[in-house]
Structure formats: structure tokens, C-alpha cells
């Protein structure tokens, strides 16, 4: 009897987790794209800072 209760709880937990991930996946993917976009913007800003420093050193 105890095994059946534990099995039912495990099944419901697994079912809830698997069905919940499907509905949340596009939101996570969207957040990941936004994060990647911001990362590359920051990278380009850093790169432009270093490029401007190199140009000023070249002119001296």
C-alpha cells in the first residue's frame, strides 16, 4: 500500500515537472535571447573603448 502511494506521488511530481517545462520553454528561450543580445551590446561597447585607446596611441 505504501509503495502505491509513493509511486503515485512520484508520478504526479514527474508529470507536473514535465508538463510545466513545456509551457515555460519559450519564455526561457526568449529570456536567453535577450540576455545574449545584451551581452553582445556590452561586448561591442568594450571593444569600441579599446579601439579608441589604440587609435589614440597610434596617433602619438
PDB file of C-alpha atoms in Angstrom:
ATOM      1  CA  UNK A   1       0.000   0.000   0.000  1.00  0.00           C
ATOM      2  CA  UNK A   2       2.826   2.397   0.883  1.00  0.00           C
ATOM      3  CA  UNK A   3       4.598   1.642  -2.380  1.00  0.00           C
ATOM      4  CA  UNK A   4       1.477   2.582  -4.345  1.00  0.00           C
ATOM      5  CA  UNK A   5       1.211   5.924  -2.532  1.00  0.00           C
ATOM      6  CA  UNK A   6       4.884   6.714  -3.065  1.00  0.00           C
ATOM      7  CA  UNK A   7       4.609   5.694  -6.728  1.00  0.00           C
ATOM      8  CA  UNK A   8       1.561   7.918  -7.213  1.00  0.00           C
ATOM      9  CA  UNK A   9       3.314  10.886  -5.609  1.00  0.00           C
ATOM     10  CA  UNK A  10       6.384  10.294  -7.755  1.00  0.00           C
ATOM     11  CA  UNK A  11       4.268  10.012 -10.906  1.00  0.00           C
ATOM     12  CA  UNK A  12       2.346  13.212 -10.165  1.00  0.00           C
ATOM     13  CA  UNK A  13       5.562  15.066  -9.389  1.00  0.00           C
ATOM     14  CA  UNK A  14       7.200  13.852 -12.615  1.00  0.00           C
ATOM     15  CA  UNK A  15       4.098  14.635 -14.677  1.00  0.00           C
ATOM     16  CA  UNK A  16       3.850  18.127 -13.203  1.00  0.00           C
ATOM     17  CA  UNK A  17       7.514  18.862 -13.903  1.00  0.00           C
ATOM     18  CA  UNK A  18       7.420  17.569 -17.464  1.00  0.00           C
ATOM     19  CA  UNK A  19       4.233  19.389 -18.419  1.00  0.00           C
ATOM     20  CA  UNK A  20       5.368  22.598 -16.708  1.00  0.00           C
ATOM     21  CA  UNK A  21       8.614  22.751 -18.641  1.00  0.00           C
ATOM     22  CA  UNK A  22       6.853  22.620 -21.983  1.00  0.00           C
ATOM     23  CA  UNK A  23       4.804  25.709 -21.251  1.00  0.00           C
ATOM     24  CA  UNK A  24       7.776  27.630 -19.821  1.00  0.00           C
ATOM     25  CA  UNK A  25      10.315  26.720 -22.505  1.00  0.00           C
ATOM     26  CA  UNK A  26       9.525  29.532 -24.991  1.00  0.00           C
ATOM     27  CA  UNK A  27       9.725  32.105 -22.188  1.00  0.00           C
ATOM     28  CA  UNK A  28      13.133  30.812 -21.146  1.00  0.00           C
ATOM     29  CA  UNK A  29      14.311  30.829 -24.742  1.00  0.00           C
ATOM     30  CA  UNK A  30      13.150  34.422 -25.134  1.00  0.00           C
ATOM     31  CA  UNK A  31      14.957  35.466 -21.954  1.00  0.00           C
ATOM     32  CA  UNK A  32      18.089  33.738 -23.199  1.00  0.00           C
ATOM     33  CA  UNK A  33      17.929  35.651 -26.492  1.00  0.00           C
ATOM     34  CA  UNK A  34      17.508  38.937 -24.636  1.00  0.00           C
ATOM     35  CA  UNK A  35      20.467  38.093 -22.413  1.00  0.00           C
ATOM     36  CA  UNK A  36      22.653  37.187 -25.389  1.00  0.00           C
ATOM     37  CA  UNK A  37      21.693  40.397 -27.148  1.00  0.00           C
ATOM     38  CA  UNK A  38      22.652  42.481 -24.123  1.00  0.00           C
ATOM     39  CA  UNK A  39      25.904  40.583 -23.783  1.00  0.00           C
ATOM     40  CA  UNK A  40      26.929  41.357 -27.335  1.00  0.00           C
ATOM     41  CA  UNK A  41      25.993  45.022 -26.940  1.00  0.00           C
ATOM     42  CA  UNK A  42      28.229  45.220 -23.875  1.00  0.00           C
ATOM     43  CA  UNK A  43      30.989  43.421 -25.764  1.00  0.00           C
ATOM     44  CA  UNK A  44      30.764  45.902 -28.635  1.00  0.00           C
ATOM     45  CA  UNK A  45      30.936  48.822 -26.192  1.00  0.00           C
ATOM     46  CA  UNK A  46      34.039  47.349 -24.579  1.00  0.00           C
ATOM     47  CA  UNK A  47      35.574  46.696 -27.979  1.00  0.00           C
ATOM     48  CA  UNK A  48      34.962  50.269 -29.103  1.00  0.00           C
ATOM     49  CA  UNK A  49      36.659  51.551 -25.931  1.00  0.00           C
ATOM     50  CA  UNK A  50      39.754  49.513 -26.668  1.00  0.00           C
ATOM     51  CA  UNK A  51      39.742  50.526 -30.324  1.00  0.00           C
ATOM     52  CA  UNK A  52      39.624  54.206 -29.411  1.00  0.00           C
ATOM     53  CA  UNK A  53      42.545  53.753 -26.991  1.00  0.00           C
ATOM     54  CA  UNK A  54      44.573  52.043 -29.716  1.00  0.00           C
ATOM     55  CA  UNK A  55      43.844  54.822 -32.194  1.00  0.00           C
ATOM     56  CA  UNK A  56      44.969  57.465 -29.707  1.00  0.00           C
ATOM     57  CA  UNK A  57      48.205  55.542 -29.091  1.00  0.00           C
ATOM     58  CA  UNK A  58      48.819  55.232 -32.836  1.00  0.00           C
ATOM     59  CA  UNK A  59      48.472  58.966 -33.349  1.00  0.00           C
ATOM     60  CA  UNK A  60      51.189  59.744 -30.788  1.00  0.00           C
TER      61      UNK A  60
END
